[in-house]
Amino acid sequence: MKAIRITAPGKTETVEIEKPELKSGHVLLKIGYVGFCGSDLNTFRGLNPLVKLPIVPGHEIGAVIEAVAADVPSHLKEGMNATVNPYTNCGNCPACRNGRPNACEFNETLGVQRHGAMSEYILVPWGKVIPDDAISVRDFALVEPMSVGFHAVNRAAVTDIDTVMVIGCGMIGVGAIVRAAIRGAKVIAVDVDDKKLDLAKRLGAQYAVNSVKEDLHERVQAITNKCGADVVIEAVGREDTYLASVSEVAFTGRIVYIGYAKEKIPFDTQYFVKKELNIMGSRNAMPQDFKAVMEYMKRGTCPADELITAIYTPEEAQTALEKWAEKPGDVFRILIRF
């Protein structure tokens, strides 16, 4: 079967690999679409320390159930549209014992610590398969990245009395904006791209701030009556956005960091104490976050077409990643169609 491999920094190839055989407790999926995410781009650019090359990338999956092992529960049937929870969990580490398997100490995400889904077929344990025929195979490839933003909103326990500032309006930030808006919060979207900010407003943000063209602190102070945001969700992973989160959050506010910063951050920690902040990380997503995204998508209000920047064939994967690497800010999601 056909598959995509990243073989070295800046280098991909389309190869033939062996089709997996159905085995006990597993489901064989025929892949329709797989999204390239930021971790895949970093792998292509040689900036992902978690990856050993060569690797098959991809964990944002839209597929159809091809075959089901005899011992798999009957709710999973051939022909159903589905996506996959792409994370593993050991069941024994502190995170797993605390009911938070998304943060398993020994997690291996598809396409990162193990081969991913950019192939014609994949075999996965049945418990990781999430089916719903009300969602198209293409749109299923958007569920996982949006669920990461949904999870961050859950971490912050956002309610309808909160003002939530989301820094970064890529796919993950968009997920956070949608979830916070659904919960009735006042949402401030922050980015450096006006097109992304326009979309953020259509997805539920009441305010949009271009932090290159405007003074972020002045805008946030004006919007919040000089109080700051109750919740800041950082979905970029840069020093300046990490620091801005602390500056712009209200006293006794909550900060949720999703983005991985590539460098050490020189925090002035006095504000952690003076503001008595709750500062949290947010990793991956829980099954209920996937379900929440799917329920949102089934409302018919998700502008899925606008979230997909381009669709390529497997043979065009090299071109897709090269174009994304040249202008990373121009991309929401790139899908590979099998």
Coordinates of C-alpha atoms in Angstrom, one line a residue:
M1 CA 0.0 0.0 0.0
K2 CA 1.0 3.6 -0.5
A3 CA 2.5 5.7 2.4
I4 CA 4.3 8.9 3.0
R5 CA 7.6 9.0 4.9
I6 CA 9.7 11.9 6.1
T7 CA 13.2 10.5 5.7
A8 CA 15.4 13.5 6.6
P9 CA 15.0 17.2 7.3
G10 CA 13.4 18.7 4.2
K11 CA 12.8 15.3 2.5
T12 CA 9.7 13.2 2.0
E13 CA 9.0 10.2 -0.2
T14 CA 6.0 8.2 -1.3
V15 CA 6.7 4.5 -0.7
E16 CA 5.1 1.1 -0.9
I17 CA 4.7 -0.7 2.5
E18 CA 3.0 -3.8 3.6
K19 CA -0.8 -3.5 4.3
P20 CA -1.5 -4.4 7.9
E21 CA -3.4 -7.6 8.6
L22 CA -6.4 -7.6 10.9
K23 CA -5.8 -9.0 14.3
S24 CA -7.7 -9.6 17.6
G25 CA -9.0 -6.5 19.3
H26 CA -8.3 -4.2 16.3
V27 CA -10.0 -2.4 13.5
L28 CA -8.6 -1.9 10.0
L29 CA -9.3 1.6 8.7
K30 CA -9.2 2.7 5.1
I31 CA -7.7 6.3 5.2
G32 CA -9.5 9.0 3.3
Y33 CA -7.8 12.2 4.6
V34 CA -5.0 13.0 7.0
G35 CA -4.0 16.4 8.2
F36 CA -0.5 17.7 8.5
C37 CA -0.1 19.4 11.9
G38 CA 2.6 21.6 13.4
S39 CA 4.5 18.6 14.8
D40 CA 4.7 17.2 11.3
L41 CA 6.0 20.5 10.0
N42 CA 8.7 20.6 12.7
T43 CA 9.7 17.0 11.8
F44 CA 10.1 18.1 8.2
R45 CA 12.2 21.1 9.3
G46 CA 14.3 18.9 11.6
L47 CA 13.1 20.7 14.7
N48 CA 11.1 17.8 16.4
P49 CA 13.3 16.2 19.1
L50 CA 10.7 13.5 19.8
V51 CA 10.9 11.9 16.3
K52 CA 13.4 9.4 14.9
L53 CA 13.6 9.4 11.2
P54 CA 12.4 7.9 8.9
I55 CA 8.8 8.1 10.0
V56 CA 5.3 8.0 8.6
P57 CA 3.6 11.2 9.9
G58 CA 0.0 12.1 10.6
H59 CA -2.5 11.7 13.4
E60 CA -5.4 13.9 12.2
I61 CA -7.5 11.2 10.6
G62 CA -10.6 10.8 8.5
A63 CA -11.3 7.2 7.6
V64 CA -13.8 4.5 6.9
I65 CA -13.9 1.2 8.8
E66 CA -12.7 -1.5 6.4
A67 CA -12.8 -4.5 8.7
V68 CA -13.5 -5.4 12.3
A69 CA -12.0 -8.3 14.3
A70 CA -14.4 -10.8 15.6
D71 CA -13.9 -9.8 19.3
V72 CA -14.5 -6.1 18.7
P73 CA -17.8 -4.7 20.2
S74 CA -20.7 -4.6 17.8
H75 CA -21.1 -0.8 17.8
L76 CA -18.1 -0.7 15.4
K77 CA -19.2 -1.8 11.9
E78 CA -17.7 -2.0 8.5
G79 CA -18.4 1.1 6.3
M80 CA -18.7 3.6 9.2
N81 CA -17.0 6.9 9.0
A82 CA -14.5 7.4 11.8
T83 CA -11.5 9.2 13.3
V84 CA -8.9 8.0 15.8
N85 CA -7.7 9.0 19.2
P86 CA -4.0 9.0 18.3
Y87 CA -2.5 8.9 21.7
T88 CA -1.4 5.9 23.8
N89 CA -1.7 5.5 27.5
C90 CA 0.1 3.1 29.8
G91 CA -2.6 2.9 32.5
N92 CA 0.0 2.9 35.3
C93 CA 1.7 6.3 35.4
P94 CA 0.5 9.1 37.7
A95 CA -1.5 10.8 34.9
C96 CA -3.3 7.6 34.0
R97 CA -4.0 6.7 37.6
N98 CA -5.4 10.3 38.0
G99 CA -7.9 9.7 35.1
R100 CA -6.0 12.0 32.7
P101 CA -4.6 9.5 30.1
N102 CA -4.1 12.4 27.6
A103 CA -1.0 13.4 29.6
C104 CA 0.4 9.8 30.0
E105 CA 4.0 10.0 30.9
F106 CA 4.7 7.3 28.2
N107 CA 2.4 8.5 25.5
E108 CA 3.3 7.7 21.9
T109 CA 1.4 9.8 19.4
L110 CA 0.8 8.5 15.9
G111 CA 3.3 10.2 13.6
V112 CA 5.5 11.4 16.4
Q113 CA 6.9 8.6 18.6
R114 CA 5.5 5.9 16.3
H115 CA 4.5 5.6 12.7
G116 CA 1.4 7.6 11.8
A117 CA -1.6 7.5 9.6
M118 CA -0.4 8.8 6.2
S119 CA -0.9 5.5 4.4
E120 CA -3.8 3.9 2.6
Y121 CA -4.7 1.7 5.7
I122 CA -3.9 1.6 9.4
L123 CA -4.7 -0.9 12.1
V124 CA -5.6 0.5 15.5
P125 CA -7.0 -1.0 18.8
W126 CA -10.8 -0.8 18.7
G127 CA -11.0 1.5 21.8
K128 CA -9.2 4.3 19.8
V129 CA -11.7 4.3 17.0
I130 CA -14.4 7.1 17.2
P131 CA -17.2 6.6 14.6
D132 CA -20.0 8.8 13.5
D133 CA -21.6 8.6 10.1
A134 CA -23.0 12.2 10.5
I135 CA -19.5 13.6 9.9
S136 CA -17.8 13.3 6.5
V137 CA -14.5 11.5 6.2
R138 CA -12.9 14.8 5.2
D139 CA -14.2 16.8 8.1
F140 CA -13.2 14.0 10.5
A141 CA -9.6 15.0 9.8
L142 CA -10.3 18.4 11.5
V143 CA -11.6 16.9 14.8
E144 CA -8.3 16.0 16.6
P145 CA -6.6 19.5 16.2
M146 CA -9.8 21.3 17.3
S147 CA -10.2 18.9 20.3
V148 CA -6.8 20.1 21.6
G149 CA -8.2 23.7 21.9
F150 CA -11.5 22.4 23.4
H151 CA -9.4 20.6 26.0
A152 CA -7.6 23.8 27.0
V153 CA -10.9 25.5 27.6
N154 CA -11.9 22.6 29.9
R155 CA -8.7 22.9 31.8
A156 CA -9.5 26.5 32.5
A157 CA -13.0 25.7 33.6
V158 CA -14.4 28.5 31.4
T159 CA -17.9 29.7 32.1
D160 CA -20.3 32.4 30.8
I161 CA -19.0 35.0 33.2
D162 CA -15.4 34.8 31.9
T163 CA -13.5 37.0 29.5
V164 CA -11.1 34.6 27.6
M165 CA -8.2 35.8 25.5
V166 CA -6.9 33.2 23.0
I167 CA -3.4 34.0 21.6
G168 CA -2.9 32.3 18.3
C169 CA -5.7 31.7 15.8
G170 CA -4.4 28.6 14.1
M171 CA -6.4 25.4 14.2
I172 CA -5.8 24.7 17.9
G173 CA -6.6 28.3 18.8
V174 CA -9.7 28.2 16.7
G175 CA -10.8 25.2 18.7
A176 CA -10.4 27.1 21.9
I177 CA -12.3 30.1 20.5
V178 CA -15.2 28.0 19.5
R179 CA -15.4 26.1 22.8
A180 CA -15.2 29.3 24.9
A181 CA -17.9 30.9 22.8
I182 CA -20.2 27.9 23.1
R183 CA -19.8 28.2 26.8
G184 CA -21.0 31.8 26.7
A185 CA -17.6 33.5 27.5
K186 CA -16.6 36.9 26.0
V187 CA -13.7 35.9 23.7
I188 CA -10.8 38.1 22.6
A189 CA -8.8 36.6 19.7
V190 CA -5.2 37.7 19.2
D191 CA -3.1 37.0 16.2
V192 CA -0.8 38.8 13.7
D193 CA -2.9 37.8 10.6
D194 CA -6.1 39.8 9.8
K195 CA -7.6 36.9 7.8
K196 CA -7.3 34.6 10.8
L197 CA -8.8 37.2 13.0
D198 CA -11.7 37.7 10.7
L199 CA -12.5 34.0 10.8
A200 CA -12.1 34.0 14.6
K201 CA -14.8 36.6 14.9
R202 CA -17.1 34.6 12.7
L203 CA -16.4 31.6 15.0
G204 CA -17.5 33.5 18.1
A205 CA -14.8 35.9 19.2
Q206 CA -16.3 39.3 20.1
Y207 CA -13.0 41.1 19.8
A208 CA -10.0 40.7 17.5
V209 CA -6.6 42.2 18.2
N210 CA -3.7 42.2 15.7
S211 CA -0.8 42.4 18.1
V212 CA 1.5 43.8 15.4
K213 CA -0.7 46.7 14.4
E214 CA -2.2 47.4 17.8
D215 CA -0.9 47.7 21.4
L216 CA -2.1 44.5 23.0
H217 CA -2.1 45.8 26.5
E218 CA -4.0 48.9 25.7
R219 CA -6.7 47.0 23.8
V220 CA -7.1 44.3 26.5
Q221 CA -7.3 47.0 29.2
A222 CA -10.0 48.9 27.2
I223 CA -12.0 45.7 26.5
T224 CA -11.9 44.5 30.2
N225 CA -12.4 47.8 31.9
K226 CA -8.7 47.7 33.1
C227 CA -9.1 44.3 34.7
G228 CA -7.4 42.0 32.3
A229 CA -8.7 38.7 30.9
D230 CA -10.0 36.1 33.4
V231 CA -8.5 33.4 31.2
V232 CA -5.6 33.4 28.8
I233 CA -5.1 30.5 26.5
E234 CA -1.7 30.5 24.7
A235 CA -1.6 28.5 21.5
V236 CA 1.6 29.8 19.8
G237 CA 4.6 28.7 21.8
R238 CA 6.8 31.9 21.6
E239 CA 8.6 33.8 24.3
D240 CA 6.6 37.0 23.7
T241 CA 3.3 35.2 23.9
Y242 CA 4.2 33.3 27.0
L243 CA 5.1 36.5 28.7
A244 CA 2.1 38.4 27.4
S245 CA -0.1 35.8 28.9
V246 CA 1.1 36.7 32.4
S247 CA 0.9 40.4 31.6
E248 CA -2.6 40.4 30.3
V249 CA -4.3 38.0 32.7
A250 CA -6.4 39.4 35.5
F251 CA -5.4 39.2 39.2
T252 CA -6.5 35.6 40.3
G253 CA -6.8 34.7 36.6
R254 CA -6.0 31.4 34.9
I255 CA -3.4 30.8 32.2
V256 CA -3.4 27.7 30.0
Y257 CA -0.3 27.0 27.9
I258 CA -0.8 24.8 24.8
G259 CA 2.1 25.9 22.7
Y260 CA 5.5 24.4 23.2
A261 CA 8.1 27.2 23.6
K262 CA 11.4 26.3 21.8
E263 CA 13.5 28.4 24.2
K264 CA 13.7 29.1 27.9
I265 CA 11.4 31.8 29.1
P266 CA 12.6 34.6 31.5
F267 CA 9.5 35.0 33.6
D268 CA 9.3 37.8 36.2
T269 CA 7.8 35.4 38.7
Q270 CA 6.7 38.1 41.2
Y271 CA 3.5 38.3 39.1
F272 CA 2.7 34.6 39.7
V273 CA 2.5 35.4 43.4
K274 CA 1.1 39.0 43.3
K275 CA -1.7 38.0 40.9
E276 CA -2.1 34.6 42.7
L277 CA -2.4 33.0 39.2
N278 CA -3.4 29.5 38.3
I279 CA -0.9 28.5 35.5
M280 CA -1.6 25.3 33.7
G281 CA -0.4 23.2 30.8
S282 CA -2.7 21.5 28.4
R283 CA -1.7 18.4 26.5
N284 CA -3.6 16.6 23.7
A285 CA -7.3 15.9 24.4
M286 CA -9.7 13.6 26.2
P287 CA -12.4 11.4 24.6
Q288 CA -15.0 13.9 25.8
D289 CA -13.2 16.7 23.9
F290 CA -13.4 14.7 20.7
K291 CA -17.1 14.2 21.3
A292 CA -17.7 17.9 22.0
V293 CA -16.0 18.8 18.7
M294 CA -18.1 16.3 16.8
E295 CA -21.3 17.6 18.3
Y296 CA -20.2 21.1 17.3
M297 CA -19.5 20.0 13.7
K298 CA -22.9 18.3 13.5
R299 CA -24.6 21.6 14.1
G300 CA -23.7 22.6 10.6
T301 CA -22.2 25.9 11.6
C302 CA -18.5 25.0 11.4
P303 CA -17.0 26.6 8.3
A304 CA -14.9 23.5 7.5
D305 CA -14.1 24.6 4.0
E306 CA -12.3 27.7 5.3
L307 CA -10.3 25.7 7.8
I308 CA -8.8 23.7 5.0
T309 CA -6.1 25.7 3.3
A310 CA -5.3 23.0 0.6
I311 CA -5.7 19.3 -0.2
Y312 CA -2.8 17.4 -1.8
T313 CA -2.2 13.9 -3.1
P314 CA 0.4 11.7 -1.3
E315 CA 2.8 12.4 -4.2
E316 CA 2.5 16.1 -3.5
A317 CA 3.5 15.9 0.2
Q318 CA 7.0 17.3 -0.4
T319 CA 5.5 20.3 -2.2
A320 CA 2.8 20.8 0.5
L321 CA 5.4 20.9 3.3
E322 CA 7.8 23.1 1.4
K323 CA 5.0 25.7 0.8
W324 CA 4.0 25.5 4.5
A325 CA 7.5 25.9 5.7
E326 CA 7.9 29.0 3.5
K327 CA 4.8 30.7 4.8
P328 CA 3.7 29.0 8.0
G329 CA 1.3 31.8 9.0
D330 CA -0.8 31.3 5.9
V331 CA -1.9 27.8 6.7
F332 CA -4.8 26.5 8.8
R333 CA -4.8 22.9 7.8
I334 CA -3.3 21.0 4.9
L335 CA -4.9 17.6 4.1
I336 CA -3.5 14.7 2.2
R337 CA -6.2 12.8 0.3
F338 CA -5.7 9.0 -0.1

